[in-house]
PDB file of C-alpha atoms in Angstrom:
ATOM      1  CA  GLN G 389     -12.131 -13.693   9.812  1.00 94.00           C
ATOM      2  CA  VAL G 390      -9.585 -11.934   7.207  1.00 95.00           C
ATOM      3  CA  SER G 391      -9.172  -8.152   8.667  1.00 97.00           C
ATOM      4  CA  LEU G 392      -6.582  -5.635   7.009  1.00 98.00           C
ATOM      5  CA  VAL G 393      -6.372  -2.018   8.682  1.00 98.00           C
ATOM      6  CA  GLU G 394      -4.416   0.488   7.412  1.00 98.00           C
ATOM      7  CA  SER G 395      -2.870   3.416   9.373  1.00 98.00           C
ATOM      8  CA  GLY G 396      -0.156   6.214   8.669  1.00 98.00           C
ATOM      9  CA  GLY G 397      -2.136   8.544   6.457  1.00 98.00           C
ATOM     10  CA  GLY G 398      -2.429  12.211   7.012  1.00 98.00           C
ATOM     11  CA  LEU G 399      -2.108  16.040   5.712  1.00 98.00           C
ATOM     12  CA  VAL G 400       1.424  16.403   4.505  1.00 98.00           C
ATOM     13  CA  GLN G 401       3.157  19.574   2.362  1.00 98.00           C
ATOM     14  CA  PRO G 402       4.531  18.880  -1.005  1.00 98.00           C
ATOM     15  CA  GLY G 403       7.874  17.149  -0.869  1.00 98.00           C
ATOM     16  CA  GLY G 404       6.760  15.733   2.604  1.00 98.00           C
ATOM     17  CA  SER G 405       6.894  12.010   3.594  1.00 98.00           C
ATOM     18  CA  LEU G 406       4.658   9.324   5.356  1.00 98.00           C
ATOM     19  CA  ARG G 407       4.827   5.659   6.101  1.00 98.00           C
ATOM     20  CA  LEU G 408       1.651   3.874   5.852  1.00 98.00           C
ATOM     21  CA  SER G 409       1.017   0.862   7.668  1.00 98.00           C
ATOM     22  CA  CYS G 410      -0.907  -2.451   6.949  1.00 98.00           C
ATOM     23  CA  ALA G 411      -1.769  -4.660  10.161  1.00 98.00           C
ATOM     24  CA  ALA G 412      -3.113  -7.810   8.655  1.00 98.00           C
ATOM     25  CA  SER G 413      -5.094 -10.869  10.757  1.00 98.00           C
ATOM     26  CA  GLY G 414      -7.208 -14.017  10.159  1.00 97.00           C
ATOM     27  CA  PHE G 415      -4.988 -15.716   7.373  1.00 97.00           C
ATOM     28  CA  THR G 416      -1.699 -16.737   7.027  1.00 97.00           C
ATOM     29  CA  PHE G 417      -0.257 -13.726   5.927  1.00 97.00           C
ATOM     30  CA  ASP G 418       3.321 -15.000   4.626  1.00 96.00           C
ATOM     31  CA  VAL G 419       1.875 -17.137   2.146  1.00 96.00           C
ATOM     32  CA  TYR G 420       0.139 -13.956   0.185  1.00 96.00           C
ATOM     33  CA  ALA G 421       1.704 -11.418  -1.752  1.00 97.00           C
ATOM     34  CA  MET G 422       0.166  -8.315  -0.903  1.00 97.00           C
ATOM     35  CA  THR G 423      -0.887  -4.889  -2.725  1.00 97.00           C
ATOM     36  CA  TRP G 424      -0.992  -1.341  -1.968  1.00 97.00           C
ATOM     37  CA  TYR G 425      -3.847   0.542  -4.250  1.00 97.00           C
ATOM     38  CA  ARG G 426      -4.672   3.896  -4.167  1.00 97.00           C
ATOM     39  CA  GLN G 427      -7.909   5.997  -5.393  1.00 97.00           C
ATOM     40  CA  GLY G 428      -7.957   9.703  -5.762  1.00 97.00           C
ATOM     41  CA  ALA G 429     -11.432  11.832  -6.196  1.00 95.00           C
ATOM     42  CA  GLY G 430     -12.755  11.039  -8.925  1.00 95.00           C
ATOM     43  CA  LYS G 431     -10.392   8.674 -10.589  1.00 96.00           C
ATOM     44  CA  GLU G 432      -9.952   4.768 -10.547  1.00 96.00           C
ATOM     45  CA  ARG G 433      -8.530   3.007  -8.279  1.00 95.00           C
ATOM     46  CA  GLU G 434      -5.021   2.131  -9.422  1.00 96.00           C
ATOM     47  CA  VAL G 435      -2.048  -0.207  -8.203  1.00 96.00           C
ATOM     48  CA  VAL G 436       0.797   1.441  -6.263  1.00 97.00           C
ATOM     49  CA  ALA G 437       3.290  -1.574  -5.472  1.00 97.00           C
ATOM     50  CA  ALA G 438       2.766  -5.151  -4.588  1.00 97.00           C
ATOM     51  CA  ILE G 439       5.113  -7.848  -3.110  1.00 97.00           C
ATOM     52  CA  SER G 440       5.493 -11.326  -3.127  1.00 97.00           C
ATOM     53  CA  TRP G 441       5.009 -13.292   0.017  1.00 97.00           C
ATOM     54  CA  ASP G 442       8.935 -13.742   0.735  1.00 97.00           C
ATOM     55  CA  SER G 443       9.461 -10.224  -0.701  1.00 98.00           C
ATOM     56  CA  SER G 444      11.393 -11.706  -3.509  1.00 98.00           C
ATOM     57  CA  ASP G 445       9.098 -10.068  -6.261  1.00 97.00           C
ATOM     58  CA  ILE G 446       8.513  -6.322  -5.882  1.00 97.00           C
ATOM     59  CA  GLU G 447       6.430  -4.003  -8.368  1.00 97.00           C
ATOM     60  CA  TYR G 448       6.051  -0.368  -8.319  1.00 97.00           C
ATOM     61  CA  ALA G 449       3.968   1.938 -10.444  1.00 97.00           C
ATOM     62  CA  ASP G 450       5.331   4.145 -12.755  1.00 96.00           C
ATOM     63  CA  PHE G 451       4.219   7.104 -11.063  1.00 95.00           C
ATOM     64  CA  VAL G 452       5.717   6.160  -7.550  1.00 92.00           C
ATOM     65  CA  LYS G 453       9.009   4.533  -8.740  1.00 84.00           C
ATOM     66  CA  GLY G 454      11.712   6.032  -6.948  1.00 94.00           C
ATOM     67  CA  ARG G 455       9.722   7.822  -4.235  1.00 98.00           C
ATOM     68  CA  PHE G 456       8.075   5.065  -2.553  1.00 98.00           C
ATOM     69  CA  THR G 457       8.986   1.492  -0.775  1.00 98.00           C
ATOM     70  CA  ILE G 458       6.875  -1.598  -0.081  1.00 98.00           C
ATOM     71  CA  SER G 459       8.260  -3.809   2.343  1.00 98.00           C
ATOM     72  CA  ARG G 460       6.576  -6.130   4.783  1.00 98.00           C
ATOM     73  CA  ASP G 461       7.257  -7.836   7.959  1.00 98.00           C
ATOM     74  CA  ASN G 462       5.977 -11.313   8.357  1.00 98.00           C
ATOM     75  CA  GLY G 463       6.636 -12.182  11.675  1.00 98.00           C
ATOM     76  CA  LEU G 464       4.304  -9.075  12.628  1.00 98.00           C
ATOM     77  CA  LYS G 465       1.749  -9.809   9.857  1.00 98.00           C
ATOM     78  CA  MET G 466       2.467  -6.054   8.661  1.00 98.00           C
ATOM     79  CA  LEU G 467       2.864  -4.617   5.243  1.00 98.00           C
ATOM     80  CA  TYR G 468       4.526  -1.156   4.864  1.00 98.00           C
ATOM     81  CA  LEU G 469       4.778   1.775   2.566  1.00 98.00           C
ATOM     82  CA  GLN G 470       7.119   4.206   2.775  1.00 98.00           C
ATOM     83  CA  MET G 471       6.124   7.489   0.942  1.00 98.00           C
ATOM     84  CA  THR G 472       8.677  10.571  -0.006  1.00 98.00           C
ATOM     85  CA  SER G 473       8.834  13.452  -1.902  1.00 98.00           C
ATOM     86  CA  LEU G 474       5.428  13.673  -2.172  1.00 98.00           C
ATOM     87  CA  THR G 475       3.205  15.658  -4.633  1.00 97.00           C
ATOM     88  CA  PRO G 476      -0.404  16.873  -4.509  1.00 97.00           C
ATOM     89  CA  ASP G 477      -0.873  13.822  -7.637  1.00 96.00           C
ATOM     90  CA  ASP G 478      -0.130  11.408  -4.667  1.00 98.00           C
ATOM     91  CA  THR G 479      -3.695  12.430  -2.688  1.00 98.00           C
ATOM     92  CA  ALA G 480      -5.565   9.730  -2.583  1.00 98.00           C
ATOM     93  CA  LEU G 481      -6.851   6.793  -0.370  1.00 98.00           C
ATOM     94  CA  TYR G 482      -4.581   4.005   0.224  1.00 98.00           C
ATOM     95  CA  PHE G 483      -5.851   0.772   0.514  1.00 97.00           C
ATOM     96  CA  CYS G 484      -4.270  -2.366   1.809  1.00 97.00           C
ATOM     97  CA  VAL G 485      -4.967  -5.591  -0.433  1.00 96.00           C
ATOM     98  CA  ARG G 486      -4.612  -9.190  -0.093  1.00 96.00           C
ATOM     99  CA  GLY G 487      -2.881 -10.870  -3.093  1.00 95.00           C
ATOM    100  CA  TRP G 488      -0.514  -9.952  -5.931  1.00 92.00           C
ATOM    101  CA  ARG G 489      -2.383  -7.064  -7.867  1.00 86.00           C
ATOM    102  CA  GLY G 490      -5.601  -8.555  -6.631  1.00 73.00           C
ATOM    103  CA  GLY G 491      -8.566  -7.870  -5.063  1.00 73.00           C
ATOM    104  CA  ASP G 492      -9.905 -10.397  -2.624  1.00 84.00           C
ATOM    105  CA  HIS G 493      -9.569  -8.531   0.391  1.00 95.00           C
ATOM    106  CA  TRP G 494      -9.371  -4.955   0.933  1.00 95.00           C
ATOM    107  CA  GLY G 495      -8.512  -2.843   4.228  1.00 96.00           C
ATOM    108  CA  GLN G 496     -10.989   0.523   4.871  1.00 96.00           C
ATOM    109  CA  GLY G 497      -8.196   2.552   3.302  1.00 98.00           C
ATOM    110  CA  THR G 498      -5.846   5.275   5.118  1.00 98.00           C
ATOM    111  CA  GLN G 499      -6.644   8.883   3.630  1.00 98.00           C
ATOM    112  CA  VAL G 500      -2.855  10.576   2.413  1.00 98.00           C
ATOM    113  CA  THR G 501      -3.655  14.307   1.396  1.00 98.00           C
ATOM    114  CA  VAL G 502      -0.778  16.642   0.171  1.00 98.00           C
ATOM    115  CA  SER G 503      -1.081  20.160   0.065  1.00 97.00           C
ATOM    116  CA  SER G 504       0.306  23.080   1.038  1.00 93.00           C
TER     117      SER G 504
END
């Protein structure tokens, strides 16, 4: 079965950095686009970034552009989100999702908290 397991979240101070990882299994990872979503407390889920199967197409939400980098390693079946210059507004549960801005399969999420 499809499995997406996020890791790397935690508590960081404003201005700090985190690298999120998503380990994929149970499907042919290298034919699917992948997306990072996030959901803050009391907020709707929103797209953070998306990446095509071969990394030729990448899109970022305006609120993270220039601060976050999405990448993938098809050999390792891994998806990554490098986050820098974090602010409290980035506090959210971050999800790894199969598809281009899609939602057919979701991971369990990893919590990112940005606070002093």
